[in-house]
Short mmCIF file of C-alpha atoms in Angstrom, two decimals:
data_model
loop_
_atom_site.label_atom_id
_atom_site.label_comp_id
_atom_site.label_asym_id
_atom_site.label_seq_id
_atom_site.Cartn_x
_atom_site.Cartn_y
_atom_site.Cartn_z
CA MET S 1295 22.83 9.15 -1.39
CA ARG S 1296 20.41 6.27 -1.40
CA PHE S 1297 16.78 6.69 -0.36
CA ALA S 1298 13.88 4.35 0.20
CA ALA S 1299 10.39 5.61 -0.56
CA ARG S 1300 7.06 4.00 0.16
CA VAL S 1301 4.38 5.40 -2.15
CA HIS S 1302 0.64 4.82 -1.66
CA VAL S 1303 -1.69 5.20 -4.61
CA THR S 1304 -5.37 4.98 -3.72
CA LEU S 1305 -8.58 5.79 -5.55
CA LYS S 1306 -10.07 9.17 -4.71
CA ARG S 1307 -13.27 9.07 -2.66
CA GLY S 1308 -16.24 8.93 -4.99
CA TYR S 1309 -14.59 6.53 -7.42
CA SER S 1310 -16.10 3.09 -7.37
CA ASP S 1311 -13.72 0.41 -6.04
CA PRO S 1312 -15.07 -3.00 -7.13
CA GLU S 1313 -12.13 -4.90 -5.61
CA GLY S 1314 -12.68 -3.19 -2.26
CA GLU S 1315 -16.42 -3.85 -2.42
CA THR S 1316 -15.86 -7.53 -3.23
CA THR S 1317 -13.33 -7.84 -0.40
CA ALA S 1318 -15.75 -6.20 2.04
CA ARG S 1319 -18.54 -8.53 0.93
CA ALA S 1320 -16.30 -11.59 1.34
CA LEU S 1321 -15.25 -10.48 4.83
CA LYS S 1322 -18.86 -9.84 5.86
CA GLY S 1323 -19.72 -13.30 4.52
CA LEU S 1324 -17.04 -14.75 6.78
CA GLY S 1325 -18.71 -13.02 9.74
CA TYR S 1326 -16.38 -10.06 10.26
CA CYS S 1327 -17.83 -6.67 11.28
CA VAL S 1328 -16.14 -4.85 8.43
CA LEU S 1329 -17.84 -1.64 7.31
CA ASP S 1330 -15.77 -0.64 4.32
CA VAL S 1331 -12.69 -1.70 2.36
CA ARG S 1332 -10.74 0.37 -0.18
CA VAL S 1333 -7.88 -1.18 -2.12
CA GLY S 1334 -4.83 0.61 -3.46
CA LYS S 1335 -1.23 0.01 -4.42
CA VAL S 1336 1.95 0.40 -2.49
CA TYR S 1337 5.27 0.93 -4.29
CA ASP S 1338 8.55 0.44 -2.43
CA LEU S 1339 11.22 2.24 -4.41
CA SER S 1340 14.91 2.65 -3.81
CA LEU S 1341 16.60 5.49 -5.62
CA GLU S 1342 19.74 7.59 -5.78
CA ALA S 1343 19.53 11.34 -5.22
CA GLY S 1344 21.87 14.13 -4.16
CA ASP S 1345 19.90 15.04 -1.04
CA GLU S 1346 16.51 14.60 0.56
CA GLU S 1347 15.02 17.62 -1.18
CA GLU S 1348 15.98 16.22 -4.58
CA ALA S 1349 14.65 12.78 -3.63
CA ARG S 1350 11.29 14.34 -2.65
CA ARG S 1351 11.11 16.24 -5.92
CA VAL S 1352 11.89 13.11 -7.94
CA ILE S 1353 9.33 10.95 -6.12
CA GLU S 1354 6.67 13.64 -6.53
CA GLU S 1355 7.40 13.73 -10.27
CA ILE S 1356 7.41 9.91 -10.54
CA CYS S 1357 4.00 9.80 -8.84
CA LEU S 1358 2.54 12.33 -11.25
CA ARG S 1359 4.13 10.88 -14.39
CA LEU S 1360 3.83 7.15 -13.84
CA LEU S 1361 2.46 5.78 -10.60
CA ALA S 1362 -0.74 7.77 -10.09
CA ASN S 1363 -3.43 9.10 -12.38
CA PRO S 1364 -4.12 12.54 -10.89
CA THR S 1365 -7.68 12.47 -12.24
CA LYS S 1366 -8.75 9.49 -10.18
CA ASP S 1367 -5.94 8.70 -7.72
CA ASP S 1368 -4.63 10.19 -4.51
CA TYR S 1369 -1.02 9.55 -3.68
CA SER S 1370 1.25 10.05 -0.69
CA PHE S 1371 4.73 8.92 0.21
CA GLU S 1372 7.22 8.52 3.03
CA LEU S 1373 10.91 8.88 2.38
CA ARG S 1374 13.92 7.77 4.40
CA GLY S 1375 17.64 7.79 3.85
CA VAL S 1376 19.34 4.40 3.59
CA ALA S 1377 22.87 3.82 4.84
CA MET G 838 -15.86 1.03 18.81
CA ARG G 839 -14.87 1.83 15.29
CA PHE G 840 -11.33 1.27 14.03
CA ALA G 841 -9.47 2.09 10.83
CA ALA G 842 -6.74 -0.29 9.71
CA ARG G 843 -4.22 0.14 6.91
CA VAL G 844 -2.91 -3.27 5.82
CA HIS G 845 0.11 -3.71 3.53
CA VAL G 846 0.51 -6.95 1.61
CA THR G 847 3.80 -7.28 -0.24
CA LEU G 848 5.61 -10.15 -1.92
CA LYS G 849 8.27 -11.81 0.19
CA ARG G 850 11.85 -11.16 -0.90
CA GLY G 851 12.91 -13.80 -3.37
CA TYR G 852 9.56 -13.87 -5.16
CA SER G 853 9.71 -12.41 -8.63
CA ASP G 854 7.72 -9.18 -8.99
CA PRO G 855 7.13 -8.59 -12.72
CA GLU G 856 5.03 -5.46 -12.14
CA GLY G 857 7.78 -3.95 -9.99
CA GLU G 858 10.43 -4.88 -12.55
CA THR G 859 8.42 -3.32 -15.37
CA THR G 860 7.85 -0.16 -13.34
CA ALA G 861 11.57 0.08 -12.53
CA ARG G 862 12.44 -0.37 -16.21
CA ALA G 863 9.95 2.31 -17.25
CA LEU G 864 11.33 4.74 -14.67
CA LYS G 865 14.92 4.08 -15.74
CA GLY G 866 13.80 4.64 -19.32
CA LEU G 867 12.46 8.04 -18.29
CA GLY G 868 15.88 8.87 -16.85
CA TYR G 869 15.24 8.37 -13.12
CA CYS G 870 17.98 6.88 -10.92
CA VAL G 871 15.69 4.18 -9.56
CA LEU G 872 17.43 1.04 -8.34
CA ASP G 873 14.51 -1.20 -7.46
CA VAL G 874 10.72 -1.18 -7.29
CA ARG G 875 8.48 -3.67 -5.50
CA VAL G 876 4.71 -3.45 -5.82
CA GLY G 877 2.16 -4.52 -3.25
CA LYS G 878 -1.38 -3.82 -2.13
CA VAL G 879 -2.74 -1.54 0.52
CA TYR G 880 -6.14 -2.20 2.09
CA ASP G 881 -7.90 0.53 4.07
CA LEU G 882 -10.48 -1.17 6.24
CA SER G 883 -12.94 0.21 8.71
CA LEU G 884 -14.35 -2.21 11.24
CA GLU G 885 -16.27 -2.50 14.48
CA ALA G 886 -14.63 -4.18 17.48
CA GLY G 887 -15.05 -4.17 21.25
CA ASP G 888 -11.56 -2.84 21.95
CA GLU G 889 -8.16 -2.42 20.34
CA GLU G 890 -6.99 -5.88 21.32
CA GLU G 891 -9.99 -7.47 19.62
CA ALA G 892 -9.50 -5.26 16.54
CA ARG G 893 -5.86 -6.41 16.28
CA ARG G 894 -6.85 -10.03 16.58
CA VAL G 895 -9.52 -9.65 13.89
CA ILE G 896 -7.20 -7.84 11.44
CA GLU G 897 -4.50 -10.46 11.97
CA GLU G 898 -7.04 -13.19 11.20
CA ILE G 899 -8.37 -11.33 8.14
CA CYS G 900 -4.81 -11.00 6.81
CA LEU G 901 -4.16 -14.70 7.18
CA ARG G 902 -7.53 -15.86 5.86
CA LEU G 903 -8.16 -13.51 2.98
CA LEU G 904 -5.78 -10.64 2.26
CA ALA G 905 -2.36 -12.32 2.28
CA ASN G 906 -1.07 -15.65 1.10
CA PRO G 907 1.34 -16.60 3.91
CA THR G 908 3.40 -18.71 1.52
CA LYS G 909 4.43 -15.82 -0.68
CA ASP G 910 3.29 -12.59 1.03
CA ASP G 911 4.42 -10.50 3.94
CA TYR G 912 1.80 -8.38 5.66
CA SER G 913 1.77 -5.64 8.26
CA PHE G 914 -0.85 -3.24 9.52
CA GLU G 915 -1.42 -0.06 11.47
CA LEU G 916 -4.58 0.39 13.50
CA ARG G 917 -6.20 3.51 14.92
CA GLY G 918 -9.41 4.21 16.75
CA VAL G 919 -11.96 6.39 14.93
CA ALA G 920 -14.24 8.77 16.79
#
């Protein structure tokens, strides 16, 4: 079966996010009432797996091994089957 | 009122995504049945706006002016009110 996963990897609270701070400053400079910006990555993966449970297990493992650094990143994902 | 917006900025289909290709290759090398990976950015913004309609208008404008390059990027966002 084919699955599509959208994975979010964001910095944990407490970690400085210079890109987010710069973006917030730029937006305030343009006159927007923005209070805070945090920047992260989104990965759109398509993968083959036997069933949804296996797909979840694989994505979880991929997050921990490659996409996120568990020391400084939070991650989450949504999974859906693809026809 | 305070709002939280999650904005996704991803490369349009057809644009080469070297980071996604490298990630896919690395995952295949680790033995995962990954077919494709595309990488984008996620922005978590908090902002002040009079109502939801105004917040939507502001986020749309922010996407077009600063966060996305309409030539090469797709963007989408979810908005929710914050207590």
